[in-house]
């Protein structure tokens, strides 16, 4: 198996990533929300300058695919006019904020997000590594405990706000007016205490290496957080939550959704259509909570990703109808496992010879139970996935 390439930085709009189908231009919606005008504008730009495909990321970003290098400049002008991108690559890299999509008008979530966004836009804001991020999860119920973040703003035991380092069991008390300042103080401490040697590093790993938090961040015990599965499509007080096959939308779909209402982008590769009272009847949407495609994950794979060793999505689509109820399948083009970094019951990973390895209850980088399976043989006989359960 070839070792995947680790970049250590996250692509943005101003610093896009080259992929097998052109540039991937990542947009971080402010406050985790696109107004109808912004969503329609992004759809139009995707159709004009990209290949008309828009991915949802695990950090609640939208990614325009298939952008030619010559089209990047005009695309950035268009995104800038929509007010969805930052002025510099530094500001874009720092503004890595995931927001609970379940916020309500008066719960203070957007107030915290606005002050954090403002604080991170200053040139002297902590120059944290590209993958370093913030989770604003202080709605009525926490929903981002499984979403990658380094600093978390959540509800504490008394119902007030708590600013907590990811990986720590304690935090410091905050208000909507002080949360951003305290979060940045924690980010400064992370950098000052050597959390990012050579410009890379994450908070939980820093703490695991023995870093001692400032006293203020050890005052209040955090509420226990049970690991939560991604929610299912359906009606919510804020609107209707819909999913997409492999978290990918067409520009046309986004355009139609924008006509219904503002779009809240979630870290579960789903969209919450604000104010929608029923499931939209639009092709390409997953609105049935029992749809087995909700239990299948596959990265871009070949030919879209230059590191991919197999075409992931056709294999995932072929195997989906045979999945046992409740079983999750992750098909990864290489051992990097971008689409699902945490363990899954069944993982298929591409190999350089075009075959796949099968890993049970693990990640794409774990030791396989079976190696060298031929995709065509698997799709012709999907029972092989479970029949060979005890083989090694
Ligand atoms: S996991 Fe998939 S998307 Fe990520 S680098 Fe490998 S092939 Fe590409």
PDB file of N, CA, C and O and ligand atoms in Angstrom, residues 4-5 7 17 19 65 298-302 304-310 312-313 330-340 349-350 364, ligand 1:
ATOM      1  N   UNK A   4       0.012   7.628   2.062  1.00  0.00           N
ATOM      2  CA  UNK A   4      -0.637   8.843   1.584  1.00  0.00           C
ATOM      3  C   UNK A   4       0.226  10.073   1.866  1.00  0.00           C
ATOM      4  O   UNK A   4       1.040  10.069   2.789  1.00  0.00           O
ATOM      5  N   UNK A   5       0.020  11.120   1.078  1.00  0.00           N
ATOM      6  CA  UNK A   5       0.745  12.374   1.281  1.00  0.00           C
ATOM      7  C   UNK A   5       0.019  13.186   2.343  1.00  0.00           C
ATOM      8  O   UNK A   5      -1.180  13.404   2.251  1.00  0.00           O
ATOM      9  N   UNK A   7      -0.406  16.774   3.946  1.00  0.00           N
ATOM     10  CA  UNK A   7      -0.054  18.158   3.608  1.00  0.00           C
ATOM     11  C   UNK A   7       0.126  19.036   4.840  1.00  0.00           C
ATOM     12  O   UNK A   7       0.909  19.957   4.836  1.00  0.00           O
ATOM     13  N   UNK A  17      -6.504  23.912  -3.474  1.00  0.00           N
ATOM     14  CA  UNK A  17      -5.708  22.693  -3.608  1.00  0.00           C
ATOM     15  C   UNK A  17      -5.928  22.111  -5.001  1.00  0.00           C
ATOM     16  O   UNK A  17      -7.068  22.065  -5.474  1.00  0.00           O
ATOM     17  N   UNK A  19      -6.436  19.203  -7.476  1.00  0.00           N
ATOM     18  CA  UNK A  19      -6.894  17.827  -7.407  1.00  0.00           C
ATOM     19  C   UNK A  19      -6.903  17.245  -8.811  1.00  0.00           C
ATOM     20  O   UNK A  19      -6.512  17.918  -9.763  1.00  0.00           O
ATOM     21  N   UNK A  65     -15.535  22.335  -6.996  1.00  0.00           N
ATOM     22  CA  UNK A  65     -14.561  21.447  -7.633  1.00  0.00           C
ATOM     23  C   UNK A  65     -14.380  21.808  -9.106  1.00  0.00           C
ATOM     24  O   UNK A  65     -15.219  22.465  -9.706  1.00  0.00           O
ATOM     25  N   UNK A 298     -17.673   7.655   1.122  1.00  0.00           N
ATOM     26  CA  UNK A 298     -16.593   7.404   0.161  1.00  0.00           C
ATOM     27  C   UNK A 298     -15.947   8.734  -0.175  1.00  0.00           C
ATOM     28  O   UNK A 298     -16.642   9.722  -0.411  1.00  0.00           O
ATOM     29  N   UNK A 299     -14.626   8.769  -0.173  1.00  0.00           N
ATOM     30  CA  UNK A 299     -13.931  10.002  -0.539  1.00  0.00           C
ATOM     31  C   UNK A 299     -14.060  10.222  -2.044  1.00  0.00           C
ATOM     32  O   UNK A 299     -14.648   9.410  -2.757  1.00  0.00           O
ATOM     33  N   UNK A 300     -13.443  11.291  -2.530  1.00  0.00           N
ATOM     34  CA  UNK A 300     -13.522  11.607  -3.962  1.00  0.00           C
ATOM     35  C   UNK A 300     -12.996  10.453  -4.810  1.00  0.00           C
ATOM     36  O   UNK A 300     -13.586  10.095  -5.826  1.00  0.00           O
ATOM     37  N   UNK A 301     -11.902   9.854  -4.378  1.00  0.00           N
ATOM     38  CA  UNK A 301     -11.341   8.720  -5.112  1.00  0.00           C
ATOM     39  C   UNK A 301     -10.863   9.092  -6.514  1.00  0.00           C
ATOM     40  O   UNK A 301     -10.787  10.273  -6.873  1.00  0.00           O
ATOM     41  N   UNK A 302     -10.553   8.068  -7.335  1.00  0.00           N
ATOM     42  CA  UNK A 302     -10.120   8.308  -8.709  1.00  0.00           C
ATOM     43  C   UNK A 302     -11.357   8.594  -9.583  1.00  0.00           C
ATOM     44  O   UNK A 302     -12.416   8.038  -9.330  1.00  0.00           O
ATOM     45  N   UNK A 304     -10.847  11.960  -9.414  1.00  0.00           N
ATOM     46  CA  UNK A 304     -10.821  13.320  -8.862  1.00  0.00           C
ATOM     47  C   UNK A 304      -9.654  13.604  -7.944  1.00  0.00           C
ATOM     48  O   UNK A 304      -9.196  14.736  -7.850  1.00  0.00           O
ATOM     49  N   UNK A 305      -9.171  12.584  -7.218  1.00  0.00           N
ATOM     50  CA  UNK A 305      -8.057  12.800  -6.295  1.00  0.00           C
ATOM     51  C   UNK A 305      -6.797  12.159  -6.853  1.00  0.00           C
ATOM     52  O   UNK A 305      -6.795  10.963  -7.164  1.00  0.00           O
ATOM     53  N   UNK A 306      -5.707  12.921  -6.974  1.00  0.00           N
ATOM     54  CA  UNK A 306      -4.484  12.363  -7.566  1.00  0.00           C
ATOM     55  C   UNK A 306      -3.850  11.261  -6.727  1.00  0.00           C
ATOM     56  O   UNK A 306      -3.056  10.485  -7.228  1.00  0.00           O
ATOM     57  N   UNK A 307      -4.197  11.180  -5.454  1.00  0.00           N
ATOM     58  CA  UNK A 307      -3.612  10.127  -4.602  1.00  0.00           C
ATOM     59  C   UNK A 307      -4.432   8.840  -4.625  1.00  0.00           C
ATOM     60  O   UNK A 307      -4.030   7.835  -4.048  1.00  0.00           O
ATOM     61  N   UNK A 308      -5.599   8.895  -5.241  1.00  0.00           N
ATOM     62  CA  UNK A 308      -6.516   7.751  -5.172  1.00  0.00           C
ATOM     63  C   UNK A 308      -5.964   6.560  -5.965  1.00  0.00           C
ATOM     64  O   UNK A 308      -5.454   6.713  -7.069  1.00  0.00           O
ATOM     65  N   UNK A 309      -6.144   5.375  -5.399  1.00  0.00           N
ATOM     66  CA  UNK A 309      -5.686   4.153  -6.047  1.00  0.00           C
ATOM     67  C   UNK A 309      -6.844   3.384  -6.678  1.00  0.00           C
ATOM     68  O   UNK A 309      -6.623   2.439  -7.435  1.00  0.00           O
ATOM     69  N   UNK A 310      -8.088   3.784  -6.347  1.00  0.00           N
ATOM     70  CA  UNK A 310      -9.272   3.161  -6.955  1.00  0.00           C
ATOM     71  C   UNK A 310     -10.389   4.210  -7.136  1.00  0.00           C
ATOM     72  O   UNK A 310     -10.345   5.287  -6.523  1.00  0.00           O
ATOM     73  N   UNK A 312     -13.637   5.111  -5.898  1.00  0.00           N
ATOM     74  CA  UNK A 312     -14.322   4.729  -4.658  1.00  0.00           C
ATOM     75  C   UNK A 312     -15.849   4.710  -4.777  1.00  0.00           C
ATOM     76  O   UNK A 312     -16.514   3.820  -4.251  1.00  0.00           O
ATOM     77  N   UNK A 313     -16.403   5.736  -5.430  1.00  0.00           N
ATOM     78  CA  UNK A 313     -17.857   5.912  -5.350  1.00  0.00           C
ATOM     79  C   UNK A 313     -18.651   4.864  -6.131  1.00  0.00           C
ATOM     80  O   UNK A 313     -19.679   4.389  -5.629  1.00  0.00           O
ATOM     81  N   UNK A 330     -17.199   2.386   4.755  1.00  0.00           N
ATOM     82  CA  UNK A 330     -16.345   3.492   4.316  1.00  0.00           C
ATOM     83  C   UNK A 330     -15.443   2.967   3.207  1.00  0.00           C
ATOM     84  O   UNK A 330     -14.700   2.007   3.413  1.00  0.00           O
ATOM     85  N   UNK A 331     -15.519   3.579   2.031  1.00  0.00           N
ATOM     86  CA  UNK A 331     -14.638   3.198   0.923  1.00  0.00           C
ATOM     87  C   UNK A 331     -13.648   4.341   0.716  1.00  0.00           C
ATOM     88  O   UNK A 331     -14.044   5.479   0.458  1.00  0.00           O
ATOM     89  N   UNK A 332     -12.370   4.018   0.854  1.00  0.00           N
ATOM     90  CA  UNK A 332     -11.329   5.050   0.801  1.00  0.00           C
ATOM     91  C   UNK A 332     -10.371   4.782  -0.356  1.00  0.00           C
ATOM     92  O   UNK A 332      -9.921   3.648  -0.538  1.00  0.00           O
ATOM     93  N   UNK A 333     -10.028   5.834  -1.081  1.00  0.00           N
ATOM     94  CA  UNK A 333      -9.130   5.682  -2.234  1.00  0.00           C
ATOM     95  C   UNK A 333      -7.698   5.389  -1.841  1.00  0.00           C
ATOM     96  O   UNK A 333      -6.909   4.905  -2.638  1.00  0.00           O
ATOM     97  N   UNK A 334      -7.343   5.710  -0.599  1.00  0.00           N
ATOM     98  CA  UNK A 334      -6.007   5.394  -0.091  1.00  0.00           C
ATOM     99  C   UNK A 334      -6.070   5.360   1.432  1.00  0.00           C
ATOM    100  O   UNK A 334      -7.126   5.633   2.022  1.00  0.00           O
ATOM    101  N   UNK A 335      -4.938   5.086   2.056  1.00  0.00           N
ATOM    102  CA  UNK A 335      -4.921   4.886   3.515  1.00  0.00           C
ATOM    103  C   UNK A 335      -5.125   6.171   4.306  1.00  0.00           C
ATOM    104  O   UNK A 335      -5.234   6.135   5.522  1.00  0.00           O
ATOM    105  N   UNK A 336      -5.173   7.312   3.618  1.00  0.00           N
ATOM    106  CA  UNK A 336      -5.358   8.579   4.343  1.00  0.00           C
ATOM    107  C   UNK A 336      -6.748   8.662   4.974  1.00  0.00           C
ATOM    108  O   UNK A 336      -6.923   9.257   6.023  1.00  0.00           O
ATOM    109  N   UNK A 337      -7.740   8.077   4.337  1.00  0.00           N
ATOM    110  CA  UNK A 337      -9.079   7.999   4.935  1.00  0.00           C
ATOM    111  C   UNK A 337      -9.763   9.338   5.139  1.00  0.00           C
ATOM    112  O   UNK A 337     -10.510   9.521   6.109  1.00  0.00           O
ATOM    113  N   UNK A 338      -9.544  10.275   4.229  1.00  0.00           N
ATOM    114  CA  UNK A 338     -10.070  11.652   4.382  1.00  0.00           C
ATOM    115  C   UNK A 338     -11.556  11.711   4.742  1.00  0.00           C
ATOM    116  O   UNK A 338     -11.972  12.520   5.556  1.00  0.00           O
ATOM    117  N   UNK A 339     -12.366  10.862   4.127  1.00  0.00           N
ATOM    118  CA  UNK A 339     -13.822  11.024   4.254  1.00  0.00           C
ATOM    119  C   UNK A 339     -14.339  10.579   5.612  1.00  0.00           C
ATOM    120  O   UNK A 339     -15.420  10.998   6.030  1.00  0.00           O
ATOM    121  N   UNK A 340     -13.573   9.743   6.318  1.00  0.00           N
ATOM    122  CA  UNK A 340     -14.066   9.222   7.597  1.00  0.00           C
ATOM    123  C   UNK A 340     -12.854   8.837   8.454  1.00  0.00           C
ATOM    124  O   UNK A 340     -12.477   7.654   8.516  1.00  0.00           O
ATOM    125  N   UNK A 349     -10.136  -0.147   1.416  1.00  0.00           N
ATOM    126  CA  UNK A 349      -9.081   0.815   1.083  1.00  0.00           C
ATOM    127  C   UNK A 349      -8.391   0.382  -0.200  1.00  0.00           C
ATOM    128  O   UNK A 349      -7.977  -0.787  -0.325  1.00  0.00           O
ATOM    129  N   UNK A 350      -8.257   1.317  -1.132  1.00  0.00           N
ATOM    130  CA  UNK A 350      -7.625   1.003  -2.404  1.00  0.00           C
ATOM    131  C   UNK A 350      -6.149   0.687  -2.270  1.00  0.00           C
ATOM    132  O   UNK A 350      -5.453   1.230  -1.408  1.00  0.00           O
ATOM    133  N   UNK A 364      -8.988   3.658   7.872  1.00  0.00           N
ATOM    134  CA  UNK A 364      -8.363   3.265   6.606  1.00  0.00           C
ATOM    135  C   UNK A 364      -6.879   2.955   6.775  1.00  0.00           C
ATOM    136  O   UNK A 364      -6.277   2.300   5.921  1.00  0.00           O
TER     137      UNK A 364
HETATM  138  S1  LIG B   1      -8.498   9.282   1.174  1.00  0.00           S
HETATM  139 FE1  LIG B   1      -9.437   9.612  -0.804  1.00  0.00          FE
HETATM  140  S2  LIG B   1      -9.574  11.833  -1.072  1.00  0.00           S
HETATM  141 FE2  LIG B   1      -8.144  11.426   0.633  1.00  0.00          FE
HETATM  142  S3  LIG B   1      -6.115  11.435  -0.330  1.00  0.00           S
HETATM  143 FE3  LIG B   1      -6.822   9.303  -0.282  1.00  0.00          FE
HETATM  144  S4  LIG B   1      -7.835   8.977  -2.232  1.00  0.00           S
HETATM  145 FE4  LIG B   1      -7.637  11.178  -1.968  1.00  0.00          FE
END
